[in-house]
Amino acid sequence: MKAFASFFFLYTVMLCIHLWRPVTTCSMQNEPNRLALIAFKDGITHDPLGMMSRRHVNRVVGLNLFSYGLVGSLSPHIGNLTFLRTIVLQNNSFHDEVPSKMGGLFRLQVVVLSNNSFEGKIPTNLTNYSELRELNLIDNKLEGKILEELGSLSKLTTLGLSSNNLTGKIPASLGNLSSLTKLSIGGNNLEGSIPEELDRTSLDFIQLGFNSLTGTIPSSLYNLSNMRYFRLGANQLVGSLSQDLVVAFPHLRQLVLAENRFTGPVPVSLFNASMLESIVLPNNSFTGLVPQNLGRLQNLRVINMAINQLGSSIGDDLSFIDSLANCTRL
């Protein structure tokens, strides 16, 4: 499941802290920042690279500590860094709860706490960030429901909550996020149907796999014409796929619908998707013949249609294999 995080949250940040402006002494104005950083350091119990030994006294606008092997808890005093715009603590070993006092950081635009061991519920105060563009809490131990209030973050483009222990339904309020392009909430214990309101977003990446979602794929989702990565595998979804799938998703690169209860034919139009790299449809109940024009998919790297009801009682059901010779990346 950690692959969810690596797909679209790549950070090459080298600085530990970005500074607002240089100063020659620790002024009274910067004293709250200094004290907050001391408290942040005190929460760290293991710092193999010595990042916390550096001295910083200026106004802090960014904490970028990606993959530094840090162990500890996140001090609630971080809420005193009121000019903070970016916090990236990805791929460390932070534990305990995400401090609710972070909700006072109204300038925050990027929050990346993925690949840690944060526990408890998603703090409601996180929804106070009116400037937030990215919220990534992937691969932690969070529980409870996905907050309805997340739908109020009008500037949010990326929401990552995969690989936690979240329960309940996908809030229909996420459809209010018109700027949202990436939604990753797979690998939880979510149930219920996929909200049709998601068609009001700008999604090009959707990962809802490895939950317990039921119902059909809402027809409204086929309005998301920028869709590139469509991953709904390992749920309990039913129904058939739109025969105009590629017309709806002309830029499609990955189609992952494995381990559901889909029926009907595999859309013939799928094999006109020139950018398609992965077709993963095993463990369903698809019927009919595999289209003969697979060779058109020059970018195809993965194809898996095993354990379905494909084929017929007459003719050569495996003749499509000859066309795969043109798929040189398989």
CSV table of C-alpha atoms in Angstrom, one decimal, residues 113-246:
chain,number,residue,atom,x,y,z
A,113,LEU,CA,2.6,13.5,7.3
A,114,SER,CA,2.6,10.3,5.3
A,115,ASN,CA,4.5,7.1,6.1
A,116,ASN,CA,4.6,7.5,9.9
A,117,SER,CA,2.6,6.0,12.7
A,118,PHE,CA,0.2,8.7,13.7
A,119,GLU,CA,-2.8,7.4,15.6
A,120,GLY,CA,-6.3,8.6,16.6
A,121,LYS,CA,-8.7,10.5,14.5
A,122,ILE,CA,-8.1,13.2,11.9
A,123,PRO,CA,-8.3,16.4,13.8
A,124,THR,CA,-11.4,18.5,12.9
A,125,ASN,CA,-9.2,21.6,13.2
A,126,LEU,CA,-7.3,20.6,10.1
A,127,THR,CA,-10.3,21.8,8.1
A,128,ASN,CA,-9.6,25.4,9.2
A,129,TYR,CA,-6.8,25.6,6.6
A,130,SER,CA,-8.6,27.7,3.9
A,131,GLU,CA,-5.3,28.0,1.9
A,132,LEU,CA,-4.6,24.2,2.0
A,133,ARG,CA,-3.6,22.7,-1.4
A,134,GLU,CA,-2.3,19.3,-0.3
A,135,LEU,CA,-3.2,17.1,2.6
A,136,ASN,CA,-1.3,13.7,2.7
A,137,LEU,CA,-1.8,11.4,5.7
A,138,ILE,CA,-1.2,8.2,3.8
A,139,ASP,CA,0.2,5.1,5.6
A,140,ASN,CA,-0.5,5.9,9.2
A,141,LYS,CA,-2.7,4.3,11.9
A,142,LEU,CA,-5.5,6.9,11.8
A,143,GLU,CA,-9.1,5.8,12.6
A,144,GLY,CA,-12.6,7.1,12.6
A,145,LYS,CA,-14.4,8.7,9.7
A,146,ILE,CA,-13.4,10.9,6.8
A,147,LEU,CA,-14.4,14.4,7.9
A,148,GLU,CA,-17.4,15.9,6.1
A,149,GLU,CA,-15.7,19.3,6.7
A,150,LEU,CA,-12.9,18.4,4.3
A,151,GLY,CA,-15.3,19.5,1.6
A,152,SER,CA,-14.9,23.1,2.7
A,153,LEU,CA,-11.2,23.2,1.7
A,154,SER,CA,-11.9,24.9,-1.6
A,155,LYS,CA,-8.3,25.2,-2.8
A,156,LEU,CA,-7.4,21.5,-2.1
A,157,THR,CA,-5.9,19.7,-5.1
A,158,THR,CA,-4.5,16.6,-3.4
A,159,LEU,CA,-6.1,14.5,-0.7
A,160,GLY,CA,-4.3,11.3,0.5
A,161,LEU,CA,-5.7,9.1,3.3
A,162,SER,CA,-4.9,5.7,2.0
A,163,SER,CA,-3.5,2.9,4.2
A,164,ASN,CA,-5.1,3.8,7.5
A,165,ASN,CA,-7.9,2.3,9.5
A,166,LEU,CA,-10.7,4.7,8.5
A,167,THR,CA,-14.3,3.6,8.5
A,168,GLY,CA,-17.7,4.9,7.4
A,169,LYS,CA,-18.7,6.3,4.0
A,170,ILE,CA,-16.9,8.5,1.5
A,171,PRO,CA,-18.4,12.0,2.2
A,172,ALA,CA,-20.5,13.4,-0.6
A,173,SER,CA,-19.0,16.8,0.5
A,174,LEU,CA,-15.8,15.9,-1.3
A,175,GLY,CA,-17.6,16.8,-4.5
A,176,ASN,CA,-17.4,20.4,-3.4
A,177,LEU,CA,-13.7,20.3,-4.0
A,178,SER,CA,-13.7,21.6,-7.6
A,179,SER,CA,-9.9,21.9,-7.7
A,180,LEU,CA,-9.3,18.4,-6.5
A,181,THR,CA,-7.2,16.4,-9.0
A,182,LYS,CA,-5.9,13.5,-6.8
A,183,LEU,CA,-7.9,11.4,-4.4
A,184,SER,CA,-6.3,8.5,-2.6
A,185,ILE,CA,-8.4,6.8,0.1
A,186,GLY,CA,-7.7,3.1,-0.6
A,187,GLY,CA,-6.7,0.6,1.9
A,188,ASN,CA,-9.1,1.5,4.6
A,189,ASN,CA,-12.4,0.0,5.9
A,190,LEU,CA,-14.7,2.3,4.0
A,191,GLU,CA,-18.2,1.1,3.0
A,192,GLY,CA,-21.2,2.3,1.1
A,193,SER,CA,-21.4,3.6,-2.5
A,194,ILE,CA,-19.1,5.9,-4.4
A,195,PRO,CA,-20.6,9.4,-4.3
A,196,GLU,CA,-21.9,10.6,-7.6
A,197,GLU,CA,-21.0,14.2,-6.5
A,198,LEU,CA,-17.3,13.4,-7.3
A,199,ASP,CA,-18.0,14.4,-10.9
A,200,ARG,CA,-17.8,18.0,-9.8
A,201,THR,CA,-14.1,17.7,-9.0
A,202,SER,CA,-11.2,17.8,-11.5
A,203,LEU,CA,-9.9,14.3,-10.7
A,204,ASP,CA,-7.3,12.7,-12.9
A,205,PHE,CA,-6.2,10.2,-10.2
A,206,ILE,CA,-8.6,8.2,-8.0
A,207,GLN,CA,-7.6,5.3,-5.7
A,208,LEU,CA,-10.5,3.7,-3.8
A,209,GLY,CA,-9.2,0.2,-3.8
A,210,PHE,CA,-9.0,-2.2,-0.9
A,211,ASN,CA,-12.1,-1.1,0.9
A,212,SER,CA,-15.6,-2.6,1.1
A,213,LEU,CA,-17.4,-0.3,-1.3
A,214,THR,CA,-20.7,-1.5,-2.8
A,215,GLY,CA,-23.0,-0.5,-5.6
A,216,THR,CA,-22.1,0.5,-9.2
A,217,ILE,CA,-19.7,3.0,-10.7
A,218,PRO,CA,-21.8,6.2,-10.8
A,219,SER,CA,-22.4,7.2,-14.4
A,220,SER,CA,-21.5,10.8,-13.4
A,221,LEU,CA,-17.9,9.7,-12.9
A,222,TYR,CA,-17.6,9.2,-16.6
A,223,ASN,CA,-17.7,13.0,-16.9
A,224,LEU,CA,-14.2,13.2,-15.4
A,225,SER,CA,-12.5,13.6,-18.8
A,226,ASN,CA,-9.0,14.2,-17.4
A,227,MET,CA,-9.0,10.8,-15.7
A,228,ARG,CA,-5.6,9.0,-16.0
A,229,TYR,CA,-5.5,6.5,-13.1
A,230,PHE,CA,-8.8,4.8,-12.2
A,231,ARG,CA,-8.2,2.3,-9.4
A,232,LEU,CA,-11.2,0.7,-7.7
A,233,GLY,CA,-9.9,-2.8,-7.2
A,234,ALA,CA,-10.7,-5.1,-4.2
A,235,ASN,CA,-14.2,-3.8,-3.3
A,236,GLN,CA,-17.7,-5.3,-3.8
A,237,LEU,CA,-18.7,-3.2,-6.8
A,238,VAL,CA,-21.2,-4.5,-9.3
A,239,GLY,CA,-22.7,-3.7,-12.7
A,240,SER,CA,-21.1,-3.3,-16.1
A,241,LEU,CA,-18.7,-0.8,-17.5
A,242,SER,CA,-19.6,1.9,-19.9
A,243,GLN,CA,-18.9,0.8,-23.5
A,244,ASP,CA,-17.8,4.4,-24.1
A,245,LEU,CA,-15.1,4.2,-21.4
A,246,VAL,CA,-12.3,5.5,-23.5
